[in-house]
Short mmCIF file of C-alpha atoms and ligand atoms in Angstrom, two decimals:
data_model
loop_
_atom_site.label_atom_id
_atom_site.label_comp_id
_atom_site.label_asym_id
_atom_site.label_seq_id
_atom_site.Cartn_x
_atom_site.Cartn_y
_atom_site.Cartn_z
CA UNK C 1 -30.22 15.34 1.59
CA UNK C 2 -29.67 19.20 2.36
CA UNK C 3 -32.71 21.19 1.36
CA UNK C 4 -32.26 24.26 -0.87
CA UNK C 5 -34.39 26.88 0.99
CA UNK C 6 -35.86 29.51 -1.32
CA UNK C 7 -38.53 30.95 0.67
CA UNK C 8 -36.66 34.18 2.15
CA UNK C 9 -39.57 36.85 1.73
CA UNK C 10 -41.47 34.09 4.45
CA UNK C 11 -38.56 34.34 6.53
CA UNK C 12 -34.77 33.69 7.08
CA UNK C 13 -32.68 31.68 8.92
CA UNK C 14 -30.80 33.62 11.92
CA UNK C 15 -27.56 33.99 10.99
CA UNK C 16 -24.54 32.57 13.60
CA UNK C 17 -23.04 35.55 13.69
CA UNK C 18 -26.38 37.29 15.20
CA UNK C 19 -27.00 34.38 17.53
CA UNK C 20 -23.89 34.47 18.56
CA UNK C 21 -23.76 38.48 19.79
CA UNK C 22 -28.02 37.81 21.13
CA UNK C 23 -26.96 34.58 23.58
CA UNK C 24 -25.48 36.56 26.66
CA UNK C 25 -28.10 38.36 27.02
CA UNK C 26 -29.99 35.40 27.81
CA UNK C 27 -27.61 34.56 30.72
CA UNK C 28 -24.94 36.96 31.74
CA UNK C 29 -26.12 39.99 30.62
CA UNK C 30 -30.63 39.93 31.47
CA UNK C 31 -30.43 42.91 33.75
CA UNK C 32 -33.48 44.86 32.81
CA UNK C 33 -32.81 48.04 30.61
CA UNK C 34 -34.11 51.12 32.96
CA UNK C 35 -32.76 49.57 36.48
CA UNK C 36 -30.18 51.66 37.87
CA UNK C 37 -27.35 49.05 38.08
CA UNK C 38 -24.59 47.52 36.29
CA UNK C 39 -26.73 44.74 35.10
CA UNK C 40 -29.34 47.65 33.65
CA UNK C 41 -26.68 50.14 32.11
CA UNK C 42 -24.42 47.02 30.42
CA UNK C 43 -28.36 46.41 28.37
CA UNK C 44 -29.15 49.95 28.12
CA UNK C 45 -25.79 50.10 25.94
CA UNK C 46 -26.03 47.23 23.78
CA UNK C 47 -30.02 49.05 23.21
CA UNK C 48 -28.44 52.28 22.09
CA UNK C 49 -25.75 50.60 20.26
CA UNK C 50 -28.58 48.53 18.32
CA UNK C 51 -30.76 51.53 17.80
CA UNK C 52 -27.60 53.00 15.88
CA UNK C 53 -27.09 49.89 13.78
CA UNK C 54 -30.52 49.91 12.80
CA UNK C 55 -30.45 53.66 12.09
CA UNK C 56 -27.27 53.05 9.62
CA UNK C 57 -29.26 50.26 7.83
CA UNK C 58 -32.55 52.67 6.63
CA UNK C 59 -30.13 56.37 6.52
CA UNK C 60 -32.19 57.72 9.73
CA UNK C 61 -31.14 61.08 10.77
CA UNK C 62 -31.32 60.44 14.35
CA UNK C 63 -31.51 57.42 16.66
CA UNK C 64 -34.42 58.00 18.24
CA UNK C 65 -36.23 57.95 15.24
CA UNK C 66 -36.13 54.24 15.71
CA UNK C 67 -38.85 52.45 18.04
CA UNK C 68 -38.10 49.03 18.62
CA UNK C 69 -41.53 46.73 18.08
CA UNK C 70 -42.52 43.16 18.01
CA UNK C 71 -42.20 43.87 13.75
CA UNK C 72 -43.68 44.51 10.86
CA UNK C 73 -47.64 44.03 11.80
CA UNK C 74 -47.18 45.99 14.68
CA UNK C 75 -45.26 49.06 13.02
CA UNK C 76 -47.50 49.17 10.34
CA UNK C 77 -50.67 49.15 12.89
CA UNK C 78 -48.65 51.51 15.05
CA UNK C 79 -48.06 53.93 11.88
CA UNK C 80 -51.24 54.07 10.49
CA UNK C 81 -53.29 54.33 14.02
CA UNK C 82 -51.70 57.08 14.94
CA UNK C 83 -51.72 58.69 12.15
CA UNK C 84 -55.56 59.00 12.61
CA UNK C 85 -55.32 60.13 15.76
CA UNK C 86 -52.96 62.55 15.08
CA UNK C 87 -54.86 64.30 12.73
CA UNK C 88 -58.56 63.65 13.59
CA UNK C 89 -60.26 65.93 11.19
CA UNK C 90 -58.73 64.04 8.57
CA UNK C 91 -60.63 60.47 8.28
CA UNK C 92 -59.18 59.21 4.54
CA UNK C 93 -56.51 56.64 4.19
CA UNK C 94 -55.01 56.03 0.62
CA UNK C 95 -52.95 52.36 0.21
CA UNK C 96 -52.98 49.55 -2.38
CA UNK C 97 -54.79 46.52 -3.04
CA UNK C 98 -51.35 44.83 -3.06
CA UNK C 99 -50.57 45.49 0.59
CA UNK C 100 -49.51 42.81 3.09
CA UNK C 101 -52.52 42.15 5.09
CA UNK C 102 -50.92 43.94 8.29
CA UNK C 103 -52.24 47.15 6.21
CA UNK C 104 -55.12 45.58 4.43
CA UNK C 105 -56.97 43.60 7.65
CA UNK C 106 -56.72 46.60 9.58
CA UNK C 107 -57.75 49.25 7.05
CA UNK C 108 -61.17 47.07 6.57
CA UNK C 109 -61.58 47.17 10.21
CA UNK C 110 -60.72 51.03 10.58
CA UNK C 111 -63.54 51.25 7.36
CA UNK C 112 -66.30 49.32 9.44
CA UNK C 113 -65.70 50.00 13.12
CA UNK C 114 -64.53 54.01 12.65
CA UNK C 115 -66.00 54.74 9.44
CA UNK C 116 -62.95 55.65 7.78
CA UNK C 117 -62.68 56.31 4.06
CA UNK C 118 -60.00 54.25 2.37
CA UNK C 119 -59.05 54.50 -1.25
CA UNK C 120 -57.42 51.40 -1.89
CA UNK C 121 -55.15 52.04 -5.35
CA UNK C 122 -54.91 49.04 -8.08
CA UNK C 123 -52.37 48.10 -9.81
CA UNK C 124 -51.77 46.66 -13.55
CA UNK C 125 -50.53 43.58 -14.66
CA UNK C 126 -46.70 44.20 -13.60
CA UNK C 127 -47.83 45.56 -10.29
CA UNK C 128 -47.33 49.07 -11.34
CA UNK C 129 -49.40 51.51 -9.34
CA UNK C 130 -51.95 53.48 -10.95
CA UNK C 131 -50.85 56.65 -10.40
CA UNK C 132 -53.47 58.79 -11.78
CA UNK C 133 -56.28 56.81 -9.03
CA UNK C 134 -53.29 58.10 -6.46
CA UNK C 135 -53.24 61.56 -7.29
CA UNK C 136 -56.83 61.92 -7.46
CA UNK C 137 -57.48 60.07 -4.08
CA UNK C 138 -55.32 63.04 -2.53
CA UNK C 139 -56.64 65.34 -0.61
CA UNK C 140 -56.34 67.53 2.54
CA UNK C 141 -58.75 65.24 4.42
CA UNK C 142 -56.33 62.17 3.89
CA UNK C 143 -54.50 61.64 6.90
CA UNK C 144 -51.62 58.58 6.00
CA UNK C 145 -50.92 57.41 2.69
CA UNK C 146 -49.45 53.38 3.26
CA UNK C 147 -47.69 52.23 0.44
CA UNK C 148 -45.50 49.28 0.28
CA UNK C 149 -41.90 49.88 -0.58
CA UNK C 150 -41.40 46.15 -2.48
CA UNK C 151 -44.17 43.64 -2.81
CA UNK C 152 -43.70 40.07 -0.62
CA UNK C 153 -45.09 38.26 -3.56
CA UNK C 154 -43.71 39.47 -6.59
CA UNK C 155 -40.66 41.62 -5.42
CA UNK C 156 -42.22 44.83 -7.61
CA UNK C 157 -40.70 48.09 -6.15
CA UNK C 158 -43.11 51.48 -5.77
CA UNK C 159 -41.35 54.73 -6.38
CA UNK C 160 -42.11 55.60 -2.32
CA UNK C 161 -40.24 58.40 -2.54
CA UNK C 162 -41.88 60.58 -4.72
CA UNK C 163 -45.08 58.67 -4.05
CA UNK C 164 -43.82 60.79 -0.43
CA UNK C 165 -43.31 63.87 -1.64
CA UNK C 166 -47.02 63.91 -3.71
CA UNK C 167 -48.65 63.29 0.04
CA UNK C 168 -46.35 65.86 1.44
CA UNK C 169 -48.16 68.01 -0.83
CA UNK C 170 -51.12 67.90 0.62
CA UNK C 171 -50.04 67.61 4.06
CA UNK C 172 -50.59 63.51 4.16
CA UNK C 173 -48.51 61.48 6.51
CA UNK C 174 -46.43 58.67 3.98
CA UNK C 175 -45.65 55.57 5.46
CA UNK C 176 -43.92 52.59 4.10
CA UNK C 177 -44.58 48.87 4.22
CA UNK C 178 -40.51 48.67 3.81
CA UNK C 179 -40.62 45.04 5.73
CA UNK C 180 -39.52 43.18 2.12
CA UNK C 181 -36.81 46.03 1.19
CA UNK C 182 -35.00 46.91 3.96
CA UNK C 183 -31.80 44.41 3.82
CA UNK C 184 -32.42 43.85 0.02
CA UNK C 185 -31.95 47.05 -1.65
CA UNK C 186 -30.60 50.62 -0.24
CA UNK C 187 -33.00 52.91 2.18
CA UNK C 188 -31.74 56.30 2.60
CA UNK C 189 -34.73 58.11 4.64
CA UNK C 190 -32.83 61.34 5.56
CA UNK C 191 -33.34 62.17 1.99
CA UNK C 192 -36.65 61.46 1.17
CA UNK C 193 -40.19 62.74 2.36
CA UNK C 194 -41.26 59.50 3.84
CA UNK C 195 -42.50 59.86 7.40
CA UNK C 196 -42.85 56.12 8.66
CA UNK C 197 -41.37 52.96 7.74
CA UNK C 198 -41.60 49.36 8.82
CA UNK C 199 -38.90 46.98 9.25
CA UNK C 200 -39.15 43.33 10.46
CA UNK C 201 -35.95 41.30 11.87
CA UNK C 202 -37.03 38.18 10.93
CA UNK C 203 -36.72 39.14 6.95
CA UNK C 204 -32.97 39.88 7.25
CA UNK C 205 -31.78 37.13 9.45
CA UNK C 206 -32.70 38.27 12.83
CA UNK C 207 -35.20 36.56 14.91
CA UNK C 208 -39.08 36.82 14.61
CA UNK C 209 -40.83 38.59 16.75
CA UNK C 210 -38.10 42.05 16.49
CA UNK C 211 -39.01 44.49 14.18
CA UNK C 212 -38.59 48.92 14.37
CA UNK C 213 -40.84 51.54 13.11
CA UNK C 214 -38.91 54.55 12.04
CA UNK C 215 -40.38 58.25 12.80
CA UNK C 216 -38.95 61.12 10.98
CA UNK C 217 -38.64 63.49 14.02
CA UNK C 218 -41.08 66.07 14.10
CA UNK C 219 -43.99 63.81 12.87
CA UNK C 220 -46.36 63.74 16.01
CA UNK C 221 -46.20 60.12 17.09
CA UNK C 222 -49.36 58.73 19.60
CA UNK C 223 -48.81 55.61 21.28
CA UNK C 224 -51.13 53.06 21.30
CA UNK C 225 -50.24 51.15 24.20
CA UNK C 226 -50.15 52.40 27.51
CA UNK C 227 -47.77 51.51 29.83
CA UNK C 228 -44.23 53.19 31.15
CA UNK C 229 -41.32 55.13 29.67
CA UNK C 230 -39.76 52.77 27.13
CA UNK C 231 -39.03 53.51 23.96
CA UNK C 232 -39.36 57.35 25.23
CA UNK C 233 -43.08 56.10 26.39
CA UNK C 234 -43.43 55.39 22.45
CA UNK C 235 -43.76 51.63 22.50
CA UNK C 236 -44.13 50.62 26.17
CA UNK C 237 -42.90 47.25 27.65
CA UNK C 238 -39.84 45.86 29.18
CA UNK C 239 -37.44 45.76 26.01
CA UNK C 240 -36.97 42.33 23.96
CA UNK C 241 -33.08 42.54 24.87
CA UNK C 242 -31.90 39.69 23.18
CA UNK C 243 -34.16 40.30 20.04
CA UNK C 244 -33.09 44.07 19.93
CA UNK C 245 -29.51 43.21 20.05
CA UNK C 246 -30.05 40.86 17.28
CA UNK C 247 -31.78 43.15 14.90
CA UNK C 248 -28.84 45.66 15.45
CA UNK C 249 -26.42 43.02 14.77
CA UNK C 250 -28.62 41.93 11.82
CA UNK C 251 -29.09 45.58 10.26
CA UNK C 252 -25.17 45.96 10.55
CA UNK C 253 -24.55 42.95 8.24
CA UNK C 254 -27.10 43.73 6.06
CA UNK C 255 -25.86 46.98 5.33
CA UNK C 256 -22.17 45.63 4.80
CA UNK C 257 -23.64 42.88 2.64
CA UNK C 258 -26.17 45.17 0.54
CA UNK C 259 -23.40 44.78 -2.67
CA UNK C 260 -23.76 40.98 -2.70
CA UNK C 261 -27.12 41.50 -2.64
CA UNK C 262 -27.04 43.48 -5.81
CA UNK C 263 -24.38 41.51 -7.51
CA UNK C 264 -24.04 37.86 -6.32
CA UNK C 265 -27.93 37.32 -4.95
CA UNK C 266 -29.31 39.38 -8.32
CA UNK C 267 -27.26 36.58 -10.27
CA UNK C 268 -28.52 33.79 -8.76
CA UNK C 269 -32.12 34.74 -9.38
CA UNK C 270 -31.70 35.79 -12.79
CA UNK C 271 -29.71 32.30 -13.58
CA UNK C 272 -32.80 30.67 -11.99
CA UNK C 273 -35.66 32.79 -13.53
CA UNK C 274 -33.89 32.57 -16.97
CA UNK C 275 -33.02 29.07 -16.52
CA UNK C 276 -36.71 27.77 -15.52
CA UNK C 277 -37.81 29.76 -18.63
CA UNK C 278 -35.86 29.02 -20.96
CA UNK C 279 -36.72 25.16 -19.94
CA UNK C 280 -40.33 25.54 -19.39
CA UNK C 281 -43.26 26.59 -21.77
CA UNK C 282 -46.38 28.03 -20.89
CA UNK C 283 -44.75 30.43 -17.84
CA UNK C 284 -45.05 33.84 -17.46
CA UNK C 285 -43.23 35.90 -15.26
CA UNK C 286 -44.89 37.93 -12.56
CA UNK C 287 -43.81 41.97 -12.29
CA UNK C 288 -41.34 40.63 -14.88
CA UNK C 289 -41.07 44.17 -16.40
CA UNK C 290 -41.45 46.15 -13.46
CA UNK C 291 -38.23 47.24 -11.22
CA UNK C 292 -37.92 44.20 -8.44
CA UNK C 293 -35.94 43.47 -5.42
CA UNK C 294 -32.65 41.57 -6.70
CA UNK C 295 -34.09 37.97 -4.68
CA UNK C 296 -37.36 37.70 -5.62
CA UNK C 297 -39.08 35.83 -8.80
CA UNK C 298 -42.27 34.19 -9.34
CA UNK C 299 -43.00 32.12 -12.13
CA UNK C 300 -46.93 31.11 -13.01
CA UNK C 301 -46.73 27.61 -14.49
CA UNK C 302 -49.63 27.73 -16.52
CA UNK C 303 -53.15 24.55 -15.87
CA UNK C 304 -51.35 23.42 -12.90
CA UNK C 305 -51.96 23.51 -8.83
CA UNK C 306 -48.86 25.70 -7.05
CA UNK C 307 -49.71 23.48 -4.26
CA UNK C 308 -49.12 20.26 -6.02
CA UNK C 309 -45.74 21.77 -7.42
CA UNK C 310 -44.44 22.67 -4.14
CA UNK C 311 -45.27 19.94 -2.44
CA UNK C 312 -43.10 17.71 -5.16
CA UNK C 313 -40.42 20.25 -5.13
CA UNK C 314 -40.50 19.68 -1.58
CA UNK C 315 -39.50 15.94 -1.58
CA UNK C 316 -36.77 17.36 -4.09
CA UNK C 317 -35.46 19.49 -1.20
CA UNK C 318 -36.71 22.56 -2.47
CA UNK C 319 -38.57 24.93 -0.10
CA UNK C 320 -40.43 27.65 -1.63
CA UNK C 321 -43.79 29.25 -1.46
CA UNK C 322 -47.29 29.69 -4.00
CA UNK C 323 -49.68 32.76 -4.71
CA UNK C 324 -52.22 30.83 -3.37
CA UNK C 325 -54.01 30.36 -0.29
CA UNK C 326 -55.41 27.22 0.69
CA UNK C 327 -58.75 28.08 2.79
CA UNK C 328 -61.62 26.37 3.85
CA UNK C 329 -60.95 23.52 0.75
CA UNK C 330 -60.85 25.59 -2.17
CA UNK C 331 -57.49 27.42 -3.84
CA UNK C 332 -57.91 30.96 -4.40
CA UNK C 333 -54.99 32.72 -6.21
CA UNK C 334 -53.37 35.36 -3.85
CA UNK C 335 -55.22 39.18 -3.42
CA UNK C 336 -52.11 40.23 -5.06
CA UNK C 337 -51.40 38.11 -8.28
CA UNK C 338 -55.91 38.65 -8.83
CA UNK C 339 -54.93 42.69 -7.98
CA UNK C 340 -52.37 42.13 -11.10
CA UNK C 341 -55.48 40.72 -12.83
CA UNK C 342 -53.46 37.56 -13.58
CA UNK C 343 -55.29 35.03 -15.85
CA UNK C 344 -56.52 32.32 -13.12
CA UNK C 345 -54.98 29.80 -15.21
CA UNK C 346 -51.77 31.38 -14.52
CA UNK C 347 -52.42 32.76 -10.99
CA UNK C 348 -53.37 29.29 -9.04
CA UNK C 349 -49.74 27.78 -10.69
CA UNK C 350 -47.75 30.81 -9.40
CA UNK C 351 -44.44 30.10 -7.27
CA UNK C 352 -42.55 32.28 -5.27
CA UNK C 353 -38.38 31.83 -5.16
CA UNK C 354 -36.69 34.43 -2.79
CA UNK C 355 -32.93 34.21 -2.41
CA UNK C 356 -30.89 35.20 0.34
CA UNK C 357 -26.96 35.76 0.41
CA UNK C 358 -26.96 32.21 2.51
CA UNK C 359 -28.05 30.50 -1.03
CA UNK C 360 -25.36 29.15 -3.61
CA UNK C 361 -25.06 28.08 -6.86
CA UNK C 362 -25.87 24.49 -5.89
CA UNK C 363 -29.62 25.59 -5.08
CA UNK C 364 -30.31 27.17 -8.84
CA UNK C 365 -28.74 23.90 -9.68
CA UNK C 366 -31.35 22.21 -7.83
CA UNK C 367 -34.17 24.47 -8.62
CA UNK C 368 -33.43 23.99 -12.74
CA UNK C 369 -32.21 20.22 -12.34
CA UNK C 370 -35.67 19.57 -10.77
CA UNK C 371 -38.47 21.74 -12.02
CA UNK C 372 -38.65 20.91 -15.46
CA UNK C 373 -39.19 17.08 -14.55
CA UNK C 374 -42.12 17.86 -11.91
CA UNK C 375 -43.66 20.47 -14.26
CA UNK C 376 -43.95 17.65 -16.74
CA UNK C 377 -45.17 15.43 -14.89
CA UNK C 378 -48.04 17.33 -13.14
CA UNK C 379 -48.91 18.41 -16.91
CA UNK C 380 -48.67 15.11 -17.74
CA UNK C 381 -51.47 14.27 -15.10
CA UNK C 382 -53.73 17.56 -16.25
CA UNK C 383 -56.81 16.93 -17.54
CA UNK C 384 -56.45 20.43 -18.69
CA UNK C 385 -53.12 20.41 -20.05
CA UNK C 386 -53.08 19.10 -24.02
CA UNK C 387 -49.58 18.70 -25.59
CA UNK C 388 -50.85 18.15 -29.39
CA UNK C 389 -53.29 21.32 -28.78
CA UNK C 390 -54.29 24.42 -27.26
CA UNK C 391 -53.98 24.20 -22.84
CA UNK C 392 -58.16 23.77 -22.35
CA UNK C 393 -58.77 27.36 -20.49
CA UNK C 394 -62.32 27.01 -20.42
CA UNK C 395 -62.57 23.09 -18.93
CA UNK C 396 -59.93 24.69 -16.21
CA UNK C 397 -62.66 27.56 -15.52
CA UNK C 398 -65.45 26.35 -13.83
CA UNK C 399 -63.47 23.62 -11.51
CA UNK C 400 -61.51 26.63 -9.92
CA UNK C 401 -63.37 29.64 -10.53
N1 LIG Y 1 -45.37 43.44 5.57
C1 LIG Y 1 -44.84 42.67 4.61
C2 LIG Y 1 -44.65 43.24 3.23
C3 LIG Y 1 -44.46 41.35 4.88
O1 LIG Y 1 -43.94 40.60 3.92
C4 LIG Y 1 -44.66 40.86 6.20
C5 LIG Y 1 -44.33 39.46 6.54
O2 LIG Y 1 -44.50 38.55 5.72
C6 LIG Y 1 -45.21 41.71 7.17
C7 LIG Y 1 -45.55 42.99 6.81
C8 LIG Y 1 -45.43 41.25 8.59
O3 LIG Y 1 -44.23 41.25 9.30
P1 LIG Y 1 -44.11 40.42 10.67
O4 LIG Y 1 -44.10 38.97 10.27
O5 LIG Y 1 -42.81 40.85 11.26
O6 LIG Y 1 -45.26 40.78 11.51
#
C-alpha cells in the first residue's frame, strides 16, 4: 500500500529534480569553494548561481543579502543574537508565545543567562496577534522584534509587514520566522521593512540541514561563529556544496510552482478540511477564520487522544502529525493550540494535515475515506464520549489536566 503523506510543515520529500542537479557535487564536482582552481571556481559558480535562486524566491534586493546556514534554528539564533549585540544598549526582545521553539528556547535562555527582557505577545483563539500588547511592548530599548511569518501548527499568517514597519518606528530590528511561508505563499522583501528572515530547505523539498538567513543590506550583521571568510566571514565554514546547490534548485521551483500552490494545493486542503467536517461532529477548526497558508489545516476531534488517531491513520497509510507532545508519559496539548486557549478537550485531539504540490486527489480520498471510520471508533471506545448525551467535559478533566 502507498502511504498518503500529509505531514509537509515536518518536512518534505526532496524532489528528483533537486537530487538530481545536488549529486555531482558529491563526485565530480567536490572541489572546495575558495581554492584557486578549476575544481574551486566550477563550486564557487553553482554557490553564486544558488544564492540568486534563493534571492528570486523571497524578492531580495541583492545576493548577498543571502547567508547560507545549516536552516531555520540557526538563522533564527543567528538573527536574534546579533541583533543584541548589535545594539547593546537595547536589552528588550518582543516575539509571540506561538513561536517555533528555535525563537522560544533561546529567548528563555537569553532571559536567564543575559537578563534580557522579553515581551512574549499572545494570541486569541484564531491565532490572531494581539496587537495592542505589541504596540505597547515597543520601545526604543527593544532591540529585535521576532515574529513568525505563518504558524507550523495551524498555518495562521501575521501581517509581518506592517508588524515591520511599527518596529521600524522605533528603530527595532524585525525579523521573521518565514521557515513555514517561504515556498507556500509569495515573499517580496525589497518592499517591505522586514530586516531578517529565515528560510529552511528542508520545508520546500530540499534537503535538511540547508537553510539561508536573509539581511536587508545595511542592517549591521555580527557573526557568531568565528572562523574564515565564507559567507563574506558572515557564517564561517567550508560551504555545504551539495546542500546549497539544492536549496537554489529548490527555491527556483518553488517560485515557478507558487500558482499551484495557491490554486491546486489550496483545493486539496479545502476538499479535505470541508470534507472531514462535513463528515465529522464535534470538530472545530483551528485558525479557521484567520488568513492561513493554502496547505495547512488542523482539525481538533473533540474527547479523543491525537496520538491514538494518528497512530490508526497510520496503518491506513496516512502520515500526519498532532498538537501534542508526548513527554515524560503524560500528553500535553502543544504551547501553541494552549497559546490559542483551545478547550483541552479539543486541544489533546488536534491533527495537523499539510499538503504539498507532490499530493493528489487520491490522498483527500484517503484522508475522508478513512477518518470518519477511526474517529468512530476511538469515540466508540471513550469513556468520555456519550452518543445519546452531552461529550462528559468534566470526567475528561482531571485524567488529562
Ligand atoms: N521555525 C519554524 C516555524 C519551523 O516550522 C521549523 C521546523 O519545523 C523551524 C523553525 C526549524 O527549522 P530547521 O528544522 O531547519 O532547523
Amino acid at each position: 500500500m502507498s502511504a498518503s503523506y500529509l505531514d509537509n510543515n515536518a518536512t518534505t520529500r526532496v524532489t528528483p529534480e533537486v537530487l538530481e542537479v545536488m549529486l555531482p557535487f558529491f563526485t565530480e564536482q567536490y572541489g572546495n569553494g575558495s581554492s584557486m582552481h578549476s575544481f574551486g571556481e566550477s563550486v564557487s559558480r553553482a554557490i553564486r548561481r544558488a544564492r540568486g535562486q534563493v534571492q528570486a524566491l523571497v524578492g531580495a534586493e541583492h545576493d548577498h543579502e543571502i547567508i547560507f546556514t545549516s536552516g531555520g534554528t540557526e538563522s533564527d539564533n543567528l538573527a536574534i543574537l546579533s541583533a543584541l549585540e548589535g545594539a547593546p544598549r537595547r536589552r528588550e526582545i518582543i516575539t509571540s508565545t506561538v513561536e517555533h521553539p528555535a525563537i522560544l528556547a533561546l529567548c528563555a535562555f537569553l532571559e536567564k543567562s543575559k537578563g534580557i527582557l522579553v515581551h512574549r505577545i499572545g494570541v486569541d483563539k484564531n491565532g490572531l496577534l494581539d496587537l495592542e500588547a505589541y504596540r505597547a511592548a515597543l520601545s526604543d530599548r527593544v532591540a529585535i522584534v521576532s515574529l513568525m511569518w505563518a504558524n507550523n501548527e495551524t498555518g495562521a499568517i501575521f501581517p509581518v509587514e506592517a508588524l515591520a514597519e511599527e518596529a521600524k518606528a522605533v528603530g527595532a530590528l524585525f525579523h521573521t520566522d518565514a521557515v513555514q511561508a517561504v515556498g507556500k505563499i509569495p515573499v517580496d522583501l525589497k518592499s517591505t521593512a522586514i530586516d531578517m528572515l529565515s528560510l529552511s530547505g528542508h520545508k520546500f523539498h530540499a534537503p535538511k540541514g540547508i537553510g539561508a538567513l536573509y539581511v536587508r543590506r545595511g542592517v549591521r550583521f555580527k557573526p557568531q561563529f568565528k572562523g574564515g571568510q565564507q559567507e563574506r566571514g558572515r557564517r564561517p565554514g567550508t560551504e555545504n556544496t551539495p546542500g546549497i546547490v539544492g536549496l537554489g534548485a529548490a527555491a527556483d521551483l518553488a517560485l515557478r510552482h507558487l500558482p499551484e500552490e495557491q490554486s491546486r494545493v489550496r483545493a486539496m486542503r479545502d476538499r479535505l478540511e470541508k470534507g472531514v467536517l462535513q463528515r465529522v461532529g464535534s470538530t472545530i477548526l483551528m485558525a479557521g477564520t484567520s488568513e492561513r497558508l493554502p496547505n495547512t489545516t488542523t482539525i481538533a476531534f473533540e474527547f479523543i487522544e491525537g496520538e491514538a488517531i494518528l497512530l490508526h491513520l497510520s496503518r491506513a497509510g496516512i502520515a500526519a502529525s498532532s498538537g501534542s507532545a508526548c513527554s515524560s508519559g503524560s500528553l500535553e496539548p502543544s504551547h501553541v493550540l494552549r497559546a490559542m486557549d483551545i478547550p483541552f478537550t479539543a486541544a489533546h485531539g488536534a491533527i495537523r494535515f499539510s499538503l504539498s504540490r507532490e499530493n493528489s486527489d487520491a490522498d483527500v480520498d484517503r484522508v475522508l475515506e478513512t477518518v470518519p471510520g477511526v474517529i468512530a471508533k476511538l469515540r466508540g471506545l471513550s469513556p468520555f464520549w456519550s452518543e445519546s448525551g452531552a461529550p462528559q467535559a468534566e470526567a475528561f478533566k482531571p485524567v488529562y489536566a
